[in-house]
Coordinates of C-alpha atoms in Angstrom, one line a residue:
Chain A
M1 CA 190.5 87.4 149.1
E2 CA 189.9 84.1 150.7
G3 CA 186.8 85.6 152.2
C4 CA 185.2 86.4 148.2
M5 CA 185.7 83.1 147.6
K6 CA 184.1 81.9 150.4
E7 CA 181.2 84.3 149.4
R8 CA 180.7 82.4 146.2
K9 CA 177.9 80.8 145.3
R10 CA 178.5 76.9 144.6
V11 CA 179.6 76.2 141.4
Y12 CA 178.7 73.4 139.3
P13 CA 180.8 73.4 136.4
M14 CA 181.0 71.0 133.3
E15 CA 184.3 69.9 134.0
P16 CA 183.8 67.9 137.3
W17 CA 181.6 65.8 135.0
K18 CA 184.2 64.5 132.8
I19 CA 186.2 63.7 135.7
M20 CA 183.0 61.7 137.4
Q21 CA 181.5 60.0 134.8
P22 CA 184.2 56.7 134.8
S23 CA 183.4 56.4 138.4
F24 CA 179.8 56.8 138.0
A25 CA 178.5 53.7 136.5
A26 CA 180.6 51.9 139.5
K27 CA 179.1 54.0 142.0
Y28 CA 175.6 53.9 141.0
V29 CA 176.1 49.7 140.8
G30 CA 177.7 49.9 143.9
Y31 CA 174.5 51.4 145.6
L32 CA 172.0 49.5 143.8
V33 CA 173.2 45.9 143.9
P34 CA 173.1 46.1 147.4
A35 CA 170.4 47.5 147.7
L36 CA 168.0 45.2 145.4
T37 CA 169.4 42.6 147.2
N38 CA 168.2 43.6 150.4
I39 CA 165.0 44.0 148.9
G40 CA 165.0 40.6 147.1
K41 CA 166.1 39.4 150.9
R42 CA 162.9 40.8 153.0
A43 CA 159.9 38.6 153.7
S44 CA 156.4 38.9 152.8
P45 CA 154.7 37.5 149.8
S46 CA 152.0 39.4 149.8
V47 CA 150.3 40.9 147.0
D48 CA 151.0 44.3 147.8
R49 CA 154.8 43.5 148.0
C50 CA 154.7 43.5 144.0
I51 CA 153.9 47.5 144.1
D52 CA 155.7 47.9 146.9
T53 CA 158.5 46.1 145.5
E54 CA 158.3 48.6 142.3
K55 CA 158.1 51.7 144.3
I56 CA 161.2 50.5 146.4
V57 CA 163.2 49.4 143.4
R58 CA 162.1 52.8 142.0
Y59 CA 163.7 54.5 145.3
E60 CA 166.7 52.8 145.3
I61 CA 167.4 53.4 141.4
D62 CA 167.0 57.2 141.7
M63 CA 169.3 57.1 145.0
A64 CA 171.6 55.3 143.4
L65 CA 171.7 57.9 140.9
A66 CA 171.7 60.8 143.1
L67 CA 174.7 59.3 145.2
S68 CA 176.6 58.3 142.1
A69 CA 176.5 61.9 141.0
E70 CA 177.7 64.3 144.0
G71 CA 178.4 67.5 143.0
F72 CA 175.7 68.8 141.1
A73 CA 172.7 70.6 142.4
W74 CA 170.0 68.4 140.5
S75 CA 171.5 65.4 142.6
H76 CA 171.3 67.5 145.7
A77 CA 167.8 68.3 145.2
L78 CA 167.0 64.7 144.2
K79 CA 168.5 63.1 147.4
H80 CA 166.6 65.3 149.7
K81 CA 163.7 64.7 147.6
L82 CA 164.2 60.9 148.3
R83 CA 165.5 61.2 152.1
P84 CA 164.7 64.7 153.4
N85 CA 166.9 64.8 156.2
V86 CA 165.1 61.9 158.1
D87 CA 167.1 60.1 160.2
N88 CA 164.5 56.6 160.2
H89 CA 163.1 56.9 156.5
N90 CA 160.2 54.5 155.7
H91 CA 161.4 53.5 152.1
A92 CA 157.8 52.7 151.1
G93 CA 156.6 55.5 152.5
K94 CA 158.8 58.0 151.0
S95 CA 158.9 56.0 147.4
Q96 CA 155.4 57.0 147.4
S97 CA 155.4 60.2 148.0
Y98 CA 158.5 60.7 145.8
L99 CA 156.8 58.7 142.8
A100 CA 153.4 60.5 143.2
H101 CA 155.7 63.7 143.5
D102 CA 157.2 62.7 140.1
D103 CA 154.2 61.4 138.4
D104 CA 152.9 64.8 139.0
H105 CA 155.9 66.3 136.5
R106 CA 155.6 64.1 134.1
N107 CA 151.8 64.5 133.5
T108 CA 152.4 68.4 133.1
M109 CA 154.4 67.6 130.4
P110 CA 152.9 69.6 127.8
V111 CA 152.0 67.9 124.3
N112 CA 152.4 70.3 122.4
H113 CA 156.1 71.1 121.1
E114 CA 155.4 73.6 118.7
P115 CA 157.1 77.3 118.8
A116 CA 154.4 78.8 120.8
T117 CA 151.5 78.8 118.2
K118 CA 149.2 79.7 120.7
K119 CA 150.9 83.1 122.0
L120 CA 149.9 86.1 120.7
K121 CA 151.9 87.8 117.9
V122 CA 153.6 90.1 119.9
D123 CA 155.5 93.4 118.6
T124 CA 158.9 92.0 118.2
K125 CA 159.8 88.6 116.7
R126 CA 162.2 88.4 119.2
S127 CA 159.6 88.5 122.4
E128 CA 158.0 85.8 120.8
T129 CA 160.9 83.7 120.7
E130 CA 161.8 84.3 124.1
A131 CA 158.4 83.3 125.3
A132 CA 158.5 80.4 123.4
E133 CA 162.2 79.7 124.7
E134 CA 161.0 80.5 128.1
E135 CA 157.9 78.0 128.1
R136 CA 161.0 75.2 127.7
L137 CA 162.8 76.4 130.2
T138 CA 159.9 76.3 132.6
Y139 CA 159.0 72.9 131.7
L140 CA 162.6 71.8 131.7
R141 CA 162.8 72.8 135.5
K142 CA 160.0 70.4 136.2
L143 CA 161.6 67.4 134.7
I144 CA 164.8 67.7 136.4
P145 CA 164.7 67.6 140.1
G146 CA 165.4 70.9 141.9
G147 CA 164.7 72.4 138.5
S148 CA 162.3 75.0 140.5
G149 CA 164.6 75.3 143.1
E150 CA 166.6 78.2 144.5
M151 CA 169.8 76.8 143.1
M152 CA 168.5 77.0 139.4
V153 CA 166.8 79.9 139.3
D154 CA 169.7 81.0 136.7
D155 CA 168.9 80.1 133.3
E156 CA 172.8 79.5 132.8
I157 CA 172.9 77.3 136.1
L158 CA 169.8 75.5 134.5
L159 CA 171.7 75.0 131.3
I160 CA 174.6 73.4 133.0
E161 CA 172.6 70.9 135.7
L162 CA 171.0 69.9 132.4
G163 CA 174.0 68.3 131.3
S164 CA 175.2 66.6 133.6
Y165 CA 171.5 65.5 134.2
V166 CA 171.3 64.2 130.7
S167 CA 174.6 62.8 130.8
C168 CA 173.8 60.9 134.0
L169 CA 170.5 60.1 133.2
E170 CA 172.3 58.0 129.6
L171 CA 174.6 56.1 132.3
Q172 CA 171.8 55.2 134.5
V173 CA 169.8 53.5 131.7
N174 CA 173.2 52.2 130.5
V175 CA 173.5 50.0 133.8
L176 CA 170.2 49.7 134.6
R177 CA 169.4 47.7 131.2
S178 CA 172.6 45.6 131.6
M179 CA 171.6 44.6 134.6
L180 CA 168.7 43.2 133.3
Q181 CA 170.4 41.7 130.6
F182 CA 172.4 40.0 132.8
N183 CA 169.6 38.6 134.7
Chain B
M1 CA 205.0 104.6 133.3
N2 CA 207.0 103.7 136.7
R3 CA 204.1 105.2 138.9
A4 CA 201.4 103.3 137.0
L5 CA 203.2 99.8 137.1
P6 CA 202.9 99.6 140.9
E7 CA 199.7 100.6 141.0
M8 CA 199.2 98.2 138.6
L9 CA 200.0 95.6 141.0
P10 CA 197.8 95.2 143.8
C11 CA 198.0 91.9 143.5
S12 CA 200.9 89.2 143.6
D13 CA 200.9 88.2 140.0
M14 CA 201.6 89.6 136.7
T15 CA 202.3 87.6 134.0
V16 CA 204.3 88.2 131.0
L17 CA 200.9 89.1 128.9
Q18 CA 200.0 91.5 131.0
R19 CA 203.5 93.1 131.1
Q20 CA 203.2 93.1 127.4
R21 CA 199.8 94.5 127.8
A22 CA 201.2 97.2 129.9
R23 CA 204.1 98.4 127.4
L24 CA 201.4 98.4 124.2
K25 CA 198.9 100.6 126.7
W26 CA 201.9 102.7 127.1
Q27 CA 202.3 103.0 123.7
A28 CA 198.9 103.9 122.7
E29 CA 198.3 105.9 125.5
Q30 CA 199.4 108.9 124.1
F31 CA 196.7 108.8 121.7
Q32 CA 194.5 107.9 124.0
Q33 CA 194.9 110.3 126.9
Q34 CA 191.8 112.2 126.3
S35 CA 189.5 109.2 125.6
Y36 CA 190.9 107.9 128.8
F37 CA 190.8 110.6 130.8
C38 CA 187.4 111.0 130.1
E39 CA 186.4 107.0 130.3
L40 CA 188.8 106.8 133.5
S41 CA 186.8 109.3 135.1
G42 CA 183.8 107.5 134.5
V43 CA 185.9 104.3 135.7
F44 CA 186.8 106.0 138.8
T45 CA 183.6 106.8 140.0
S46 CA 183.3 103.3 140.5
Q47 CA 184.6 100.5 142.3
N48 CA 188.8 101.5 142.2
V49 CA 188.7 97.6 142.2
H50 CA 187.0 97.8 139.1
V51 CA 189.7 100.0 137.5
Q52 CA 192.5 98.2 139.0
G53 CA 190.9 95.1 137.6
F54 CA 190.8 96.5 134.2
Q55 CA 194.6 98.0 134.9
Q56 CA 195.8 94.4 135.4
G57 CA 193.9 92.8 132.9
G58 CA 191.9 91.4 135.7
L59 CA 193.8 91.3 138.6
V60 CA 190.7 91.9 140.9
S61 CA 191.1 93.2 144.4
G62 CA 188.8 90.5 145.4
G63 CA 191.9 88.6 144.4
G64 CA 190.4 86.2 142.0
D65 CA 192.5 83.8 139.2
S66 CA 194.7 86.1 137.8
V67 CA 194.8 83.7 135.0
L68 CA 191.0 84.3 134.6
S69 CA 191.2 87.7 135.3
N70 CA 193.4 88.2 131.8
M71 CA 190.2 86.8 130.2
E72 CA 188.7 90.6 130.7
M73 CA 190.6 92.1 128.1
T74 CA 188.6 91.7 124.9
R75 CA 188.9 91.5 121.3
Q76 CA 187.4 94.7 121.1
L77 CA 188.4 96.5 117.7
K78 CA 185.6 99.0 117.9
P79 CA 184.7 102.0 120.0
D80 CA 181.5 102.1 121.6
P81 CA 180.0 104.8 120.4
G82 CA 176.7 104.1 122.2
L83 CA 178.4 104.3 125.3
E84 CA 178.3 108.0 126.1
A85 CA 174.8 107.4 127.1
A86 CA 176.2 105.7 129.8
W87 CA 178.5 108.0 130.9
P88 CA 176.5 110.8 132.7
E89 CA 179.4 111.1 135.3
L90 CA 181.9 112.2 132.7
G91 CA 181.7 115.9 133.7
K92 CA 182.1 115.4 137.4
V93 CA 185.2 113.4 137.6
D94 CA 187.9 115.1 135.6
M95 CA 189.2 116.6 137.7
G96 CA 189.3 113.6 140.2
F97 CA 191.0 111.7 137.8
G98 CA 194.4 113.2 138.2
S99 CA 197.3 110.8 138.5
C100 CA 195.3 107.6 139.8
G101 CA 193.7 108.4 136.3
Y102 CA 196.7 108.5 134.4
G103 CA 197.8 105.5 136.4
N104 CA 194.9 103.5 135.2
G105 CA 195.5 104.9 131.6
P106 CA 198.0 102.5 130.7
S107 CA 196.3 99.5 132.5
F108 CA 193.7 99.8 129.8
D109 CA 194.2 97.7 127.2
M110 CA 195.2 98.4 124.1
N111 CA 191.9 97.0 122.5
H112 CA 190.0 99.1 125.3
A113 CA 191.8 102.3 124.3
I114 CA 190.3 102.6 121.4
S115 CA 186.7 101.4 123.0
R116 CA 184.8 102.5 126.2
T117 CA 184.7 99.8 128.7
S118 CA 181.0 99.3 128.9
S119 CA 181.1 97.8 132.3
C120 CA 183.0 101.3 133.5
P121 CA 180.0 103.2 134.3
P122 CA 178.8 102.5 137.8
A123 CA 175.4 101.7 136.4
V124 CA 177.2 99.0 135.0
A125 CA 179.3 98.2 137.8
A126 CA 176.5 97.2 139.3
A127 CA 175.0 94.9 136.6
A128 CA 178.4 93.4 136.5
V129 CA 178.4 92.5 140.1
E130 CA 175.2 91.1 139.6
V131 CA 176.6 89.2 136.4
K132 CA 179.6 88.1 138.2
G133 CA 177.8 86.5 140.8
N134 CA 176.3 84.4 138.1
S135 CA 179.4 84.1 136.2
E136 CA 181.2 82.5 139.1
K137 CA 179.1 79.5 138.4
M138 CA 181.1 78.4 134.9
G139 CA 183.8 76.6 135.7
S140 CA 187.1 77.9 135.9
A141 CA 188.3 76.0 133.4
V142 CA 185.6 77.4 130.8
G143 CA 187.1 80.7 131.8
R144 CA 190.7 79.1 130.8
E145 CA 189.6 78.3 127.7
S146 CA 188.3 81.3 126.6
F147 CA 191.3 83.5 128.2
K148 CA 193.5 81.3 125.9
K149 CA 191.4 82.5 123.1
R150 CA 191.0 86.1 123.9
K151 CA 194.6 86.0 124.7
V152 CA 195.5 85.3 121.0
E153 CA 193.0 87.7 120.1
K154 CA 193.8 90.2 122.1
L155 CA 197.4 90.6 120.8
Q156 CA 196.2 90.5 117.5
N157 CA 193.6 93.2 118.1
S158 CA 196.2 95.3 119.5
K159 CA 198.0 96.3 116.2
V160 CA 194.6 96.9 114.7
V161 CA 193.3 99.1 117.2
A162 CA 196.6 101.0 116.9
E163 CA 195.9 101.9 113.6
D164 CA 192.1 103.0 113.9
E165 CA 193.5 105.0 117.1
S166 CA 193.8 107.8 115.7
K167 CA 190.5 107.9 113.7
R168 CA 188.2 107.1 116.6
I169 CA 189.7 109.3 118.9
K170 CA 188.0 112.1 117.4
A171 CA 185.1 110.4 116.9
S172 CA 185.2 109.2 120.1
E173 CA 186.1 112.7 121.7
E174 CA 183.1 114.0 119.9
E175 CA 180.4 111.5 121.1
E176 CA 181.7 112.4 125.0
E177 CA 180.9 115.5 124.2
E178 CA 177.8 114.7 123.2
S179 CA 177.2 113.0 126.6
K180 CA 178.0 115.7 128.1
I181 CA 175.2 117.5 126.4
T182 CA 177.5 120.1 125.3
G183 CA 175.9 119.5 121.6
P184 CA 177.2 117.1 118.9
N185 CA 180.0 118.3 116.9
T186 CA 179.1 115.5 114.1
N187 CA 175.6 114.8 114.3
K188 CA 175.5 112.1 111.8
I189 CA 178.1 110.2 113.6
T190 CA 176.5 110.1 116.4
N191 CA 172.8 110.1 115.4
H192 CA 173.6 107.1 113.5
K193 CA 175.7 105.5 116.4
K194 CA 172.5 106.0 118.7
E195 CA 170.5 104.7 116.3
N196 CA 172.7 101.6 116.3
S197 CA 173.0 101.5 120.2
G198 CA 169.2 101.9 120.1
D199 CA 169.3 99.0 118.3
T200 CA 168.2 95.2 120.2
S201 CA 171.3 94.4 122.1
K202 CA 170.7 91.1 120.2
D203 CA 173.3 91.6 117.7
N204 CA 176.8 90.1 118.3
S205 CA 178.5 91.8 121.2
K206 CA 182.1 91.3 121.9
V207 CA 182.3 89.9 125.7
S208 CA 185.0 89.3 127.9
E209 CA 184.0 87.6 131.0
V210 CA 186.2 86.9 133.9
Q211 CA 186.0 84.1 136.2
K212 CA 186.4 86.4 138.9
P213 CA 184.5 86.6 142.1
D214 CA 184.0 90.3 142.1
Y215 CA 182.3 91.5 138.5
I216 CA 182.4 90.7 135.0
H217 CA 184.4 93.2 132.5
V218 CA 182.4 93.3 129.3
R219 CA 182.8 95.3 125.9
A220 CA 180.3 96.1 123.7
R221 CA 180.8 96.3 119.9
R222 CA 180.4 99.4 118.1
G223 CA 177.0 100.1 117.3
Q224 CA 175.9 98.3 120.3
A225 CA 174.0 99.4 123.5
T226 CA 176.1 99.9 126.0
D227 CA 173.5 100.5 128.8
S228 CA 174.1 98.2 131.9
H229 CA 171.4 96.0 131.8
S230 CA 171.8 95.5 127.7
L231 CA 175.4 94.3 128.6
A232 CA 174.7 92.0 131.5
E233 CA 172.0 90.4 129.4
R234 CA 174.8 90.1 126.4
V235 CA 176.8 88.4 128.2
R236 CA 174.5 86.3 129.9
R237 CA 173.0 85.0 126.7
E238 CA 176.3 84.3 125.0
K239 CA 176.7 81.9 128.3
I240 CA 173.6 80.6 127.3
S241 CA 174.5 79.7 123.7
E242 CA 177.4 78.3 125.0
R243 CA 175.4 75.9 127.2
M244 CA 173.2 75.2 124.6
K245 CA 175.9 74.4 122.4
Y246 CA 177.2 71.5 124.9
L247 CA 173.9 70.3 125.6
Q248 CA 173.4 70.2 121.7
D249 CA 176.8 67.8 121.4
L250 CA 175.2 65.8 124.6
V251 CA 171.8 65.7 123.3
P252 CA 171.7 63.1 120.0
G253 CA 170.4 64.3 116.8
C254 CA 170.6 67.6 117.5
N255 CA 172.9 68.9 115.1
K256 CA 171.0 70.3 112.4
I257 CA 168.2 72.5 114.7
T258 CA 169.5 75.7 114.9
G259 CA 167.0 77.6 117.3
K260 CA 167.1 77.9 120.8
A261 CA 163.6 76.9 121.1
G262 CA 164.3 73.9 118.9
M263 CA 166.6 72.8 120.9
L264 CA 165.0 73.0 124.0
D265 CA 162.2 70.9 122.6
E266 CA 165.0 68.1 121.6
I267 CA 166.1 68.1 125.3
I268 CA 162.9 68.2 126.8
N269 CA 162.3 65.3 124.4
Y270 CA 165.4 63.5 125.5
V271 CA 165.2 64.0 129.2
Q272 CA 161.5 62.7 128.9
S273 CA 162.4 59.8 127.0
L274 CA 165.9 58.7 129.0
Q275 CA 163.0 59.0 132.0
R276 CA 160.8 56.7 130.2
Q277 CA 163.2 54.5 130.1
V278 CA 164.7 54.5 133.6
E279 CA 161.0 54.0 135.1
F280 CA 160.6 51.2 132.4
L281 CA 163.7 49.4 133.7
S282 CA 163.0 50.2 137.0
M283 CA 159.6 48.3 136.3
K284 CA 161.4 45.4 135.2
L285 CA 164.0 45.3 137.7
A286 CA 161.2 45.1 140.2
T287 CA 159.3 42.4 138.7
V288 CA 162.6 40.2 138.0
N289 CA 164.0 41.3 141.3
P290 CA 163.0 38.5 143.8
R291 CA 164.6 36.0 141.4
L292 CA 167.8 37.6 140.7
D293 CA 171.1 36.9 142.1
F294 CA 173.4 39.5 141.8
N295 CA 177.0 38.4 142.2
I296 CA 179.7 40.4 142.0
D297 CA 180.8 39.4 138.8
N298 CA 178.0 41.4 137.5
L299 CA 179.3 44.1 139.2
Y300 CA 183.0 43.6 137.8
A301 CA 181.3 43.8 134.2
K302 CA 179.6 47.0 135.2
E303 CA 182.1 48.7 136.3
E304 CA 184.0 48.5 133.2
F305 CA 181.0 50.3 131.3
P306 CA 182.5 53.8 131.2
S307 CA 185.1 52.7 129.2
C308 CA 183.1 50.2 126.8
T309 CA 179.8 51.2 126.9
T310 CA 179.6 50.3 123.3
N311 CA 181.0 46.6 123.9
F312 CA 178.4 45.8 126.7
P313 CA 176.5 43.5 125.2
T314 CA 179.7 41.5 125.2
V315 CA 181.0 42.3 128.4
G316 CA 178.0 41.2 130.0
M317 CA 178.0 38.3 128.5
A318 CA 181.6 37.1 129.6
P319 CA 181.2 37.0 133.6
E320 CA 177.9 35.5 132.5
M321 CA 179.3 32.5 130.2
A322 CA 181.7 32.1 133.1
N323 CA 178.9 31.4 135.3
H324 CA 176.3 30.0 133.5
S325 CA 177.7 27.1 131.2
P326 CA 174.5 27.1 129.2
Y327 CA 175.7 30.6 127.7
L328 CA 178.9 28.8 126.2
Q329 CA 177.5 28.5 122.5
F330 CA 177.4 32.5 122.2
N331 CA 179.7 32.6 119.2
P332 CA 181.5 35.9 119.2
I333 CA 182.6 35.3 122.5
Q334 CA 183.8 31.7 122.7
Q335 CA 187.4 32.3 122.6
V336 CA 186.7 34.2 126.0
V337 CA 184.4 31.5 127.2
S338 CA 186.7 28.7 126.3
G339 CA 189.3 30.4 128.2
C340 CA 187.4 31.2 131.0
G341 CA 185.8 27.6 131.4
V342 CA 182.8 26.8 133.5
E343 CA 183.5 27.4 137.4
M344 CA 185.5 30.8 137.4
G345 CA 186.8 32.9 140.0
M346 CA 186.9 36.5 140.0
N347 CA 190.1 37.2 138.3
S348 CA 189.2 34.7 135.6
S349 CA 186.2 36.8 134.8
D350 CA 188.4 39.7 135.3
M351 CA 190.6 38.5 132.9
A352 CA 187.5 37.5 130.2
L353 CA 186.4 41.3 130.7
R354 CA 189.6 42.3 129.8
R355 CA 190.1 40.4 126.5
T356 CA 186.5 41.2 125.6
I357 CA 187.2 44.7 125.9
S358 CA 189.9 44.9 124.1
A359 CA 188.6 43.1 121.4
P360 CA 186.3 45.5 119.6
V361 CA 183.1 44.4 119.1
S362 CA 181.2 46.2 116.6
I363 CA 177.4 47.0 116.7
P364 CA 176.0 44.3 114.5
D365 CA 178.0 42.2 116.0
A366 CA 176.3 43.4 119.4
S367 CA 172.9 43.2 118.0
F368 CA 173.8 39.7 116.3
L369 CA 174.7 38.9 120.2
N370 CA 171.6 39.9 121.5
T371 CA 169.6 38.4 119.2
T372 CA 171.3 34.9 120.1
C373 CA 171.3 35.5 123.5
F374 CA 167.5 36.0 123.5
T375 CA 166.2 34.3 120.6
G376 CA 168.8 31.3 120.6
P377 CA 168.7 28.5 122.3
Q378 CA 165.7 29.0 124.3
Q379 CA 166.1 26.7 126.9
Q380 CA 168.5 28.2 128.8
I381 CA 166.9 31.9 128.7
Q382 CA 163.5 29.9 130.1
P383 CA 162.9 31.4 133.1
S384 CA 163.2 34.6 131.9
A385 CA 161.9 34.1 128.5
P386 CA 158.8 36.4 128.8
W387 CA 160.2 39.6 129.5
E388 CA 163.5 39.3 127.7
V389 CA 162.1 39.4 124.4
E390 CA 160.3 42.5 125.1
L391 CA 163.8 44.0 127.0
Q392 CA 165.3 43.0 123.8
N393 CA 163.3 45.0 121.6
L394 CA 163.4 48.0 123.6
Y395 CA 167.4 47.1 123.8
N396 CA 167.5 46.6 120.0
V397 CA 165.8 50.0 119.7
A398 CA 167.2 52.0 122.0
F399 CA 170.8 50.5 121.4
T400 CA 171.7 52.3 118.7
D401 CA 170.3 55.8 120.8
T402 CA 172.7 54.6 123.7
I403 CA 175.6 54.1 121.5
D404 CA 175.6 57.3 120.1
A405 CA 174.8 59.0 123.6
S406 CA 178.0 56.3 124.5
D407 CA 180.2 57.6 121.8
L408 CA 179.6 61.0 122.7
K409 CA 180.5 60.0 126.9
M410 CA 183.6 58.6 125.5
E411 CA 184.4 61.7 124.0
M412 CA 183.9 63.9 126.7

């Protein structure tokens, strides 16, 4: 019986999200504020610094998100994207590559959100709708970190992860906005 | 019954419900025996575990969760005529059925007595195993929820089922004959049912999902295709629609959208907009960062967010007020500010925060605050004025959205 339990795949239920939510903001700020303070303390007022700072800040923001939302496939994937198990991580380098990766994702967004107008009318209406849905799901996979990975091959899991991801994004936006507001 | 019951308890727990069910099953059994035997023979060819699971109402030999396992008993009311097609093994195992089958018979739910277990055939079992793998990912809490629903339904259904039994037995028997290719007794009925089963399995099917490690029991409604693939597909689709509903609650403004594609569109848009916001805010943060002096009071303020995101302008203001005297003249918070004074220690900030939090701040007030903060006394916010107006616009525009999101979050 226990053996069967261990063989189970990792579960990403919705419920833990509700438990996690109150601590998300605390964790997020707890990570981000010191990180940003550290960035501020670094020297070198060079021009390139501005761009680097942006990237570093972006990196830290995403890292804060990944660390504040433990237990989800997307946060796991995000963490590994940001910090692929390298001990000494060069922030600028990593954030650069990360951003490049991210921009690719962003740029591949199909502008056309209308239901599969360009698709051929197939035999049944259902197939057409399914194709449209598939298209959107594929796109969603690109949006969510780790969506194309092995953990989220299943559509159900994708939707579960989407739920938590959307909630975390909202919280993140709130926190960032308030941080900016106070300063 | 005596010999069946011990068999029915390979694992430890047998809840009251299960016992009730067992009793009901036994009552129905006499009507069912024929169909049972036929069904169970098919079942028996599949994993033994499978059958036992059925017996228990879900006590899988894999152990699993006995609470959740009860869910496998579905709310099926009607037999699944299309099932015959999936019962090629029916003929084989009849004799092997014997006492075991009999023991398993009563294990079948009242509901299932009438309807065919769609997951019985080995083919389905295989698919069920697959589906199970997927279903494991559903939270157990979700399982428990549906279990409660189904519990009620099950008991209700059992009565209905009993009435219909006698009618359907005959039909089901005939259908079974059909599957054995012995020639249909009632062509009309079987043809009609087969026609229905030939339909896309998209129609409503009652599915019971069990959050067990081994497999999922699925019941198909009358007239639905019952081959393993369509069943597993149906289970999957139901789960997906459940998730979509959850997402619909999460994403603001999706209540009116009904199609899955439309919903996905909205989700895509929302995720993109959130990501864009994050990007924008991070850029802003980067520009502001060198001049920032993050202090712990801010940290405290943000800690309160989950509980009062709708109030956060106020909350944010309070510690700020405490630490920066120029901001003292913001009206809505004056009672807090005056209490705080100029030089605030950590405790005072906390108190201010709590007082602020307890005082409900409506959205118009928050907007007002925002306005006064950013467009009022310019001298205080001179250092950050250039980007503050921008931020205010963003804030005002997005705030209402955020409030909805916050409300949703708070409801969660």
